PDB file of C-alpha atoms in Angstrom:
ATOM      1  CA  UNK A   1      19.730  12.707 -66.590  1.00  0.00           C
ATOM      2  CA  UNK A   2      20.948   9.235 -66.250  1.00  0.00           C
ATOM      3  CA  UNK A   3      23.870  10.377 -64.016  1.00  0.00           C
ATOM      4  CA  UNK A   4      20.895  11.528 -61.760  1.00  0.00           C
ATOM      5  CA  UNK A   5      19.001   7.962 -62.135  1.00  0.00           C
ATOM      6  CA  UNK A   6      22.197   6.243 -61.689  1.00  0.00           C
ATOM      7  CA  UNK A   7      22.999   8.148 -58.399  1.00  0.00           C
ATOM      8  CA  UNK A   8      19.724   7.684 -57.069  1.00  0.00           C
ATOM      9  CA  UNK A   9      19.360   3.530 -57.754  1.00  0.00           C
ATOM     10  CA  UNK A  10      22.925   3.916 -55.753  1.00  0.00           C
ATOM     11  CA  UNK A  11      21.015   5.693 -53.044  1.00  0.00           C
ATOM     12  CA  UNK A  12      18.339   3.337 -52.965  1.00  0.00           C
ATOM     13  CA  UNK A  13      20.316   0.190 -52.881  1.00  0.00           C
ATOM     14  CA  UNK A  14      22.119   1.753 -50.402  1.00  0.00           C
ATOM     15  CA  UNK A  15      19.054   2.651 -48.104  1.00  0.00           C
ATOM     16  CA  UNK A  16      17.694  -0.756 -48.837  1.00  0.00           C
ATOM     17  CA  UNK A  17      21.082  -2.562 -47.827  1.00  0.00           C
ATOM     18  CA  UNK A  18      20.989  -0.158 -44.459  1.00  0.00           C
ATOM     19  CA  UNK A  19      17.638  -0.927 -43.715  1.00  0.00           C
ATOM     20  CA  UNK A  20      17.814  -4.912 -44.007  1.00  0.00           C
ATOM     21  CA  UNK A  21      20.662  -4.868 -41.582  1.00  0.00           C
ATOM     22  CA  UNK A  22      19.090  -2.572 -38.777  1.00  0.00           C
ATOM     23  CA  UNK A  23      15.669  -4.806 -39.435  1.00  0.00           C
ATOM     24  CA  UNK A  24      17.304  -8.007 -39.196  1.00  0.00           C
ATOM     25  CA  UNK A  25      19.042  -7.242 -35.867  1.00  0.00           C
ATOM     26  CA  UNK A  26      16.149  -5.792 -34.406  1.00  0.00           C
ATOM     27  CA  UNK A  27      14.185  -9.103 -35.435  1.00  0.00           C
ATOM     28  CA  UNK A  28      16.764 -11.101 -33.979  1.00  0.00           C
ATOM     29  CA  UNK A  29      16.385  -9.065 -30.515  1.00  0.00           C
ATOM     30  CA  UNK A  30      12.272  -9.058 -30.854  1.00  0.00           C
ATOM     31  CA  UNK A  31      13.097 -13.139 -30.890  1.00  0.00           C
ATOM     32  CA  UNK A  32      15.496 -13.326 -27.814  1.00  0.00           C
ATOM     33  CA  UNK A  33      12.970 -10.700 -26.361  1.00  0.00           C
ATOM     34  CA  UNK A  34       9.971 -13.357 -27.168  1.00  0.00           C
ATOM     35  CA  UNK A  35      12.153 -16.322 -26.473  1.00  0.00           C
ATOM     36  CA  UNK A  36      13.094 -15.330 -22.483  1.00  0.00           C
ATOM     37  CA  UNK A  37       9.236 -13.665 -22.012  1.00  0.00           C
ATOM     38  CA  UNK A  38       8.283 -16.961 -20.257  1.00  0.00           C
ATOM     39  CA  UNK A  39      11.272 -16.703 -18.353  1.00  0.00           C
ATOM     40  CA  UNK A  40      10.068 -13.144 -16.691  1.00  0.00           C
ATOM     41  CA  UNK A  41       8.081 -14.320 -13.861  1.00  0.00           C
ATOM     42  CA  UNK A  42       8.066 -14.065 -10.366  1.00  0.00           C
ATOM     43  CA  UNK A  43      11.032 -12.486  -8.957  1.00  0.00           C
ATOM     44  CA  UNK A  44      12.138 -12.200 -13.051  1.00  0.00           C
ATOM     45  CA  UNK A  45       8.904 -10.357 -13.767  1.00  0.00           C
ATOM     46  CA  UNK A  46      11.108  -7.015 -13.585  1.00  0.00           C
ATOM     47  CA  UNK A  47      13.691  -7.852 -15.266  1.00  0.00           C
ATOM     48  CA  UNK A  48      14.097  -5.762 -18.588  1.00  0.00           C
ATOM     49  CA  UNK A  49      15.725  -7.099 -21.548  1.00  0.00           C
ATOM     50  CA  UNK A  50      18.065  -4.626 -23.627  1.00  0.00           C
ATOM     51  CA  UNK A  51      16.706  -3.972 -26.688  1.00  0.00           C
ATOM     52  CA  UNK A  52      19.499  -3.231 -29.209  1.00  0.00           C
ATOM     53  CA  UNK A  53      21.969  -4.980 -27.041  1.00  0.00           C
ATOM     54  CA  UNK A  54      24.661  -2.251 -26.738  1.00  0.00           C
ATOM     55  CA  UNK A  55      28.156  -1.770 -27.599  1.00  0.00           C
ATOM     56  CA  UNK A  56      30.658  -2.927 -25.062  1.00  0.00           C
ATOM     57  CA  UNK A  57      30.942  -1.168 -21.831  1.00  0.00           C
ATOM     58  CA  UNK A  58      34.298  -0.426 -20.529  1.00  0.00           C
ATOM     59  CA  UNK A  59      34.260  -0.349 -16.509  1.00  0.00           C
ATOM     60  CA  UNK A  60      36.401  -0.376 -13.938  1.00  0.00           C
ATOM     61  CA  UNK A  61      36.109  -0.810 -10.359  1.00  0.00           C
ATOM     62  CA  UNK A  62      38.149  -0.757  -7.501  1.00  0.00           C
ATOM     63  CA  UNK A  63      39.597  -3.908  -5.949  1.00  0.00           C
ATOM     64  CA  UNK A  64      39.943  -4.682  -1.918  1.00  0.00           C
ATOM     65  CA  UNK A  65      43.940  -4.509  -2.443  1.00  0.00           C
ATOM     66  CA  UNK A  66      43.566  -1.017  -3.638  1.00  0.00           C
ATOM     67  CA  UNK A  67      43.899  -1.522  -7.179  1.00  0.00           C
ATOM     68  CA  UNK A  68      41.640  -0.339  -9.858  1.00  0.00           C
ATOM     69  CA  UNK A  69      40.416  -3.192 -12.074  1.00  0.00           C
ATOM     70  CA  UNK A  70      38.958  -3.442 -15.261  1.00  0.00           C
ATOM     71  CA  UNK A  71      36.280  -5.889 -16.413  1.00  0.00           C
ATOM     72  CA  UNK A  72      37.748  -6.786 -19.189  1.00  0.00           C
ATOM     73  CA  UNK A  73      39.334  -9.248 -17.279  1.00  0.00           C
ATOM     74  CA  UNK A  74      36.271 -11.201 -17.183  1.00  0.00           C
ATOM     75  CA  UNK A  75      35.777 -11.235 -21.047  1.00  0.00           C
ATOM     76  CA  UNK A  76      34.476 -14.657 -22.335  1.00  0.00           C
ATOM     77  CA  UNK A  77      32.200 -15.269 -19.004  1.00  0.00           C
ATOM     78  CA  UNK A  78      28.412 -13.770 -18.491  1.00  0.00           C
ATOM     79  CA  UNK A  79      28.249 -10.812 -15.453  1.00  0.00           C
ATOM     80  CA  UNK A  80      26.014 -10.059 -13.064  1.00  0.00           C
ATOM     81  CA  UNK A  81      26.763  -7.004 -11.679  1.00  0.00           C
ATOM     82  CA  UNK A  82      24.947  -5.933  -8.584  1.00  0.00           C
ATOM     83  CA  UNK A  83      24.853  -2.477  -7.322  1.00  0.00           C
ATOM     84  CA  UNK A  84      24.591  -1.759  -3.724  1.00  0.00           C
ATOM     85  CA  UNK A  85      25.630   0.091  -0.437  1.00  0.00           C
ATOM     86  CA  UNK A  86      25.918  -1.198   2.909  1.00  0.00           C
ATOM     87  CA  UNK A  87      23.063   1.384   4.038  1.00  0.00           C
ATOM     88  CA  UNK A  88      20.782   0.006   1.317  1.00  0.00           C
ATOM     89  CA  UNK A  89      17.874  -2.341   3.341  1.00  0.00           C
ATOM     90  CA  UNK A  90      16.471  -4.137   0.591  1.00  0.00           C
ATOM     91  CA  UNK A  91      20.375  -4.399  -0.465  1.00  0.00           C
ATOM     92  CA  UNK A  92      20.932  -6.490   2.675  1.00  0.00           C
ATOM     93  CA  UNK A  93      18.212  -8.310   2.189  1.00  0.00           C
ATOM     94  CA  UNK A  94      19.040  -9.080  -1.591  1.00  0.00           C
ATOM     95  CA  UNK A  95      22.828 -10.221  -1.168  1.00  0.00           C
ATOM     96  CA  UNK A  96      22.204 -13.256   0.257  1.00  0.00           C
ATOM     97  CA  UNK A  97      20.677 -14.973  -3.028  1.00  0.00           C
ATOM     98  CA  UNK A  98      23.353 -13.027  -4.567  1.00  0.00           C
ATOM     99  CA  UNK A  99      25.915 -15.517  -2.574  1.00  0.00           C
ATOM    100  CA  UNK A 100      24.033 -18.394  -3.468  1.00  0.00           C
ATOM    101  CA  UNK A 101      23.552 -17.771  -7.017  1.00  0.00           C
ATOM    102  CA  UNK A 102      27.354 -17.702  -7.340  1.00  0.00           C
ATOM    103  CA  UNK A 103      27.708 -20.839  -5.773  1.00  0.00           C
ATOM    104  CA  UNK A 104      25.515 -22.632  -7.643  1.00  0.00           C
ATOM    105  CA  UNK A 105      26.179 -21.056 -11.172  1.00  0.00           C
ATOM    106  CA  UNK A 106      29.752 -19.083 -11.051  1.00  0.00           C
ATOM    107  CA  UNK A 107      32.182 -20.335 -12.357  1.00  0.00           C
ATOM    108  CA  UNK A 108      34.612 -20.791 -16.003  1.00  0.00           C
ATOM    109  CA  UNK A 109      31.482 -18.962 -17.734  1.00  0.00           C
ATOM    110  CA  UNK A 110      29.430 -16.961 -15.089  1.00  0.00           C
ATOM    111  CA  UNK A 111      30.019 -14.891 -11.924  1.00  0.00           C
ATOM    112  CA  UNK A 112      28.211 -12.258  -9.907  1.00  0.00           C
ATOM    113  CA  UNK A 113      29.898  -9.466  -9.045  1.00  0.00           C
ATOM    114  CA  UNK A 114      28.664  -6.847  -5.924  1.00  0.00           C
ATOM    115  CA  UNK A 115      29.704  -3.940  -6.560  1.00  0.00           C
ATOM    116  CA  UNK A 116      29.704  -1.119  -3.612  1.00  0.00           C
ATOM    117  CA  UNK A 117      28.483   2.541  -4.289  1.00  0.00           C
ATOM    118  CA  UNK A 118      29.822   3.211  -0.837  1.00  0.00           C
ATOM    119  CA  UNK A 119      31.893   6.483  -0.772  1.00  0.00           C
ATOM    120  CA  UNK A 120      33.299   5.012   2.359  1.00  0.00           C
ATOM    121  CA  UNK A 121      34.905   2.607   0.013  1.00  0.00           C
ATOM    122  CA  UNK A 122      36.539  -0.496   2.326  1.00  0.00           C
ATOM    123  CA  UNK A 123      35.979   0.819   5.778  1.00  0.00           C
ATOM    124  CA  UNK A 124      32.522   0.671   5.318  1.00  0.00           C
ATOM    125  CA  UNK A 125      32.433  -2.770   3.093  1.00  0.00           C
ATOM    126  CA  UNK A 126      35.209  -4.687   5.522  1.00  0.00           C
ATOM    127  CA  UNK A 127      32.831  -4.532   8.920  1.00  0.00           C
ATOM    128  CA  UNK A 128      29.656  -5.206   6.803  1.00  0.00           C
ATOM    129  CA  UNK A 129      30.958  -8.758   5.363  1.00  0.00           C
ATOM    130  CA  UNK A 130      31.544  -9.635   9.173  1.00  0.00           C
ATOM    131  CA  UNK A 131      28.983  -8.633  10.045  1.00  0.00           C
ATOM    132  CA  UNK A 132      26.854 -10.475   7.140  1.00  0.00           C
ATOM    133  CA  UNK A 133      29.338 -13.410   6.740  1.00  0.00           C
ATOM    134  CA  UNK A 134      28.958 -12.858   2.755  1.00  0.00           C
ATOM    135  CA  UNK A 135      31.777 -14.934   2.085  1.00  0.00           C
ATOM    136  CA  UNK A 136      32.315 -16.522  -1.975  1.00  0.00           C
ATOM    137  CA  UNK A 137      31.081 -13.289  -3.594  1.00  0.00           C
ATOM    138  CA  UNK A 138      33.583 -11.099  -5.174  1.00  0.00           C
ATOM    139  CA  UNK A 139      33.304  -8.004  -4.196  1.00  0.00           C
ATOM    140  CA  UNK A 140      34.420  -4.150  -5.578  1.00  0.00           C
ATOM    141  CA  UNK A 141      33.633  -0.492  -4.820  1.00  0.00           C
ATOM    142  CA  UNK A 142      32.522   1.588  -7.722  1.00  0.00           C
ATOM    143  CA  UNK A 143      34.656   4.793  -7.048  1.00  0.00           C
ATOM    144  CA  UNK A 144      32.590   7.608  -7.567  1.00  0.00           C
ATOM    145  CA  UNK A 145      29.732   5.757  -9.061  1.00  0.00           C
ATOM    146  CA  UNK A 146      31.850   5.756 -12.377  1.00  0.00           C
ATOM    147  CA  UNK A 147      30.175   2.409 -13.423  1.00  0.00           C
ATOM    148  CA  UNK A 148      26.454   3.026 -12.202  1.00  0.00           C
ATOM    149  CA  UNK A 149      26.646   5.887 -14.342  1.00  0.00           C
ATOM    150  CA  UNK A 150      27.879   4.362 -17.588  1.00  0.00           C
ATOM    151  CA  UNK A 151      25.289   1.850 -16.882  1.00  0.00           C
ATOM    152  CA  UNK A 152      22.422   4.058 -15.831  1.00  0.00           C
ATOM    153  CA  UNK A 153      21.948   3.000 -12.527  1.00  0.00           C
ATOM    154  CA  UNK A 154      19.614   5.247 -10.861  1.00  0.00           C
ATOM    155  CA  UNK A 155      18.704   3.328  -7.743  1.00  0.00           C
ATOM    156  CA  UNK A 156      19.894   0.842  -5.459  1.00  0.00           C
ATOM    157  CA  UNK A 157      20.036  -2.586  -5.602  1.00  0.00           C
ATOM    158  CA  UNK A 158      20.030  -2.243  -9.491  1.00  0.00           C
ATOM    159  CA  UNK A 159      21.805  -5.296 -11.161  1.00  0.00           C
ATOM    160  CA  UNK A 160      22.622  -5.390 -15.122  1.00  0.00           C
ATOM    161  CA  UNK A 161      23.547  -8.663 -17.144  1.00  0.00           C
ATOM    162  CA  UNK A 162      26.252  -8.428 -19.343  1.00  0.00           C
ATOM    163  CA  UNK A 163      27.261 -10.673 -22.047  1.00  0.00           C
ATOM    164  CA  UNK A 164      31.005 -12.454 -22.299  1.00  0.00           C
ATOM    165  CA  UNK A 165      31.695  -9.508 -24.587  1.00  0.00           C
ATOM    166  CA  UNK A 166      30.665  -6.914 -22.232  1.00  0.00           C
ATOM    167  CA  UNK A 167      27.569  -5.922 -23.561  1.00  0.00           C
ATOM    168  CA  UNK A 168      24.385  -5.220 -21.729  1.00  0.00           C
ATOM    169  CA  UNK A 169      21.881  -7.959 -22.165  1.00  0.00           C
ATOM    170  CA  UNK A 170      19.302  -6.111 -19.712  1.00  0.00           C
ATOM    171  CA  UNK A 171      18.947  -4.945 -15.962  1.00  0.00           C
ATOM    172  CA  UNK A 172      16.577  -5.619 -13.063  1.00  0.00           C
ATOM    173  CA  UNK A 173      16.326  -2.516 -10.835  1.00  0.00           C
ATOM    174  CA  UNK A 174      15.419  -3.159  -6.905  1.00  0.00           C
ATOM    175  CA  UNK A 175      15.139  -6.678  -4.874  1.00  0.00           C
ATOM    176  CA  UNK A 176      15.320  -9.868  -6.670  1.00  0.00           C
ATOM    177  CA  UNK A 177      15.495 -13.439  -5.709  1.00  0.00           C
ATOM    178  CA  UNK A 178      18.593 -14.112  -7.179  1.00  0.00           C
ATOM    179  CA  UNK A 179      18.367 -17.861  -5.890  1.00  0.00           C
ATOM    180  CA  UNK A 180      15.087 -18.529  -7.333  1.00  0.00           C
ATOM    181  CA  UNK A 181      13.888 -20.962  -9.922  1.00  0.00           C
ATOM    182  CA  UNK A 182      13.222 -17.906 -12.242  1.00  0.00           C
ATOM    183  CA  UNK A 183      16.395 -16.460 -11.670  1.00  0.00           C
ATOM    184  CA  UNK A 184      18.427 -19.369 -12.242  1.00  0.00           C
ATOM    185  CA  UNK A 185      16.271 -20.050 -15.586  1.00  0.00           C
ATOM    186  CA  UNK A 186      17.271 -16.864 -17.136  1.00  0.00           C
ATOM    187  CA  UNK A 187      20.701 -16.688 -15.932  1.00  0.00           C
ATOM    188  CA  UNK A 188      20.798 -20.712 -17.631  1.00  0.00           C
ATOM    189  CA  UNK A 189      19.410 -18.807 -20.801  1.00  0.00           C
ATOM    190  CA  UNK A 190      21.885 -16.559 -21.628  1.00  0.00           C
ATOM    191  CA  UNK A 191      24.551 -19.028 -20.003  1.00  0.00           C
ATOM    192  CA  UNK A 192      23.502 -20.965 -23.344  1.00  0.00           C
ATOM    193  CA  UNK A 193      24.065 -17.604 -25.679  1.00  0.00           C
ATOM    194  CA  UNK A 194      26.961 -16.258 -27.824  1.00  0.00           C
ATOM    195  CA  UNK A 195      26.994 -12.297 -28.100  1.00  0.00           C
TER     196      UNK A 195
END
């Protein structure tokens, strides 16, 4: 008998101990949740916030000199990754403010990166920058939609924020404003974060 009601204070500590944790890091999301909601307007106001954050993502992508590259090399700095395809309209219309965000905010702790769902790969991408002088935004192909589909991307443009520790902090699918007060708010936000 007090075997049993020693195993089952165990048990209850236990579930106690479990619960606080889970709790306290959903509180802590609810708060960043809460925190950026005045943030989410205008061109923001689809912008979803990930709630857990997830684990690290580990993506690669393929690089104009033919190499395959992994993200990880841009640990320690907050990603924008935008999805796209050069015969995506509102995609055209959306890169742009993606070329103006990263020249006003990438750098040693931000960048955007556009990445191509293109099955073309480069000989569709190469006449398309020409053509759209998007110079300043780095650029990659997601071979065989590898990364859209670790991410969930279901349509295009979709972007996804990720933290300096490649987590997802939350997505925006179809046309933003990239370049907009509201954008450059929330991308100042979790500039100011640690996760």
């Amino acid at each position: 008998m007090r075997k049993t009601v020693l195993i089952s204070i165990v048990f209850i500590a236990l579930g106690t101990a479990m619960w606080g944790f889970f709790e306290q890091k959903s509180s802590k999301n609810k708060a960043i949740t809460n925190t950026i909601a005045p943030l989410l307007t205008g061109g923001m106001k689809n912008f979803t916030p990930a709630d857990p954050v997830g684990p690290p993502m580990k993506l690669e992508v393929l690089a104009q000199n033919g190499k395959i590259l992994s993200l990880n090399k841009f640990r320690g700095k907050l990603l924008l990754i935008n999805f796209w395809a050069t015969w995506c309209t509102p995609c055209i219309l959306e890169m742009p403010s993606l070329v103006t965000l990263q020249r006003k905010r990438g750098g040693s702790d931000f960048t955007v990166l556009a990445v191509s769902q293109d099955f073309q790969e480069w000989k569709a991408i190469n006449p398309f920058l020409e053509r759209y002088k998007l110079d300043g935004l780095p650029i990659y192909v997601d071979r065989k939609s590898a990364a859209g589909s670790k991410l969930k991307v279901i349509g295009l443009p979709t972007s996804v924020l990720l933290s300096p520790t490649g987590k997802v902090l939350g997505h925006l699918k179809g046309v933003a404003e990239w370049d907009s007060p509201e954008a450059l708010a929330l991308i100042d936000f979790y500039r100011g974060m640690r996760r």
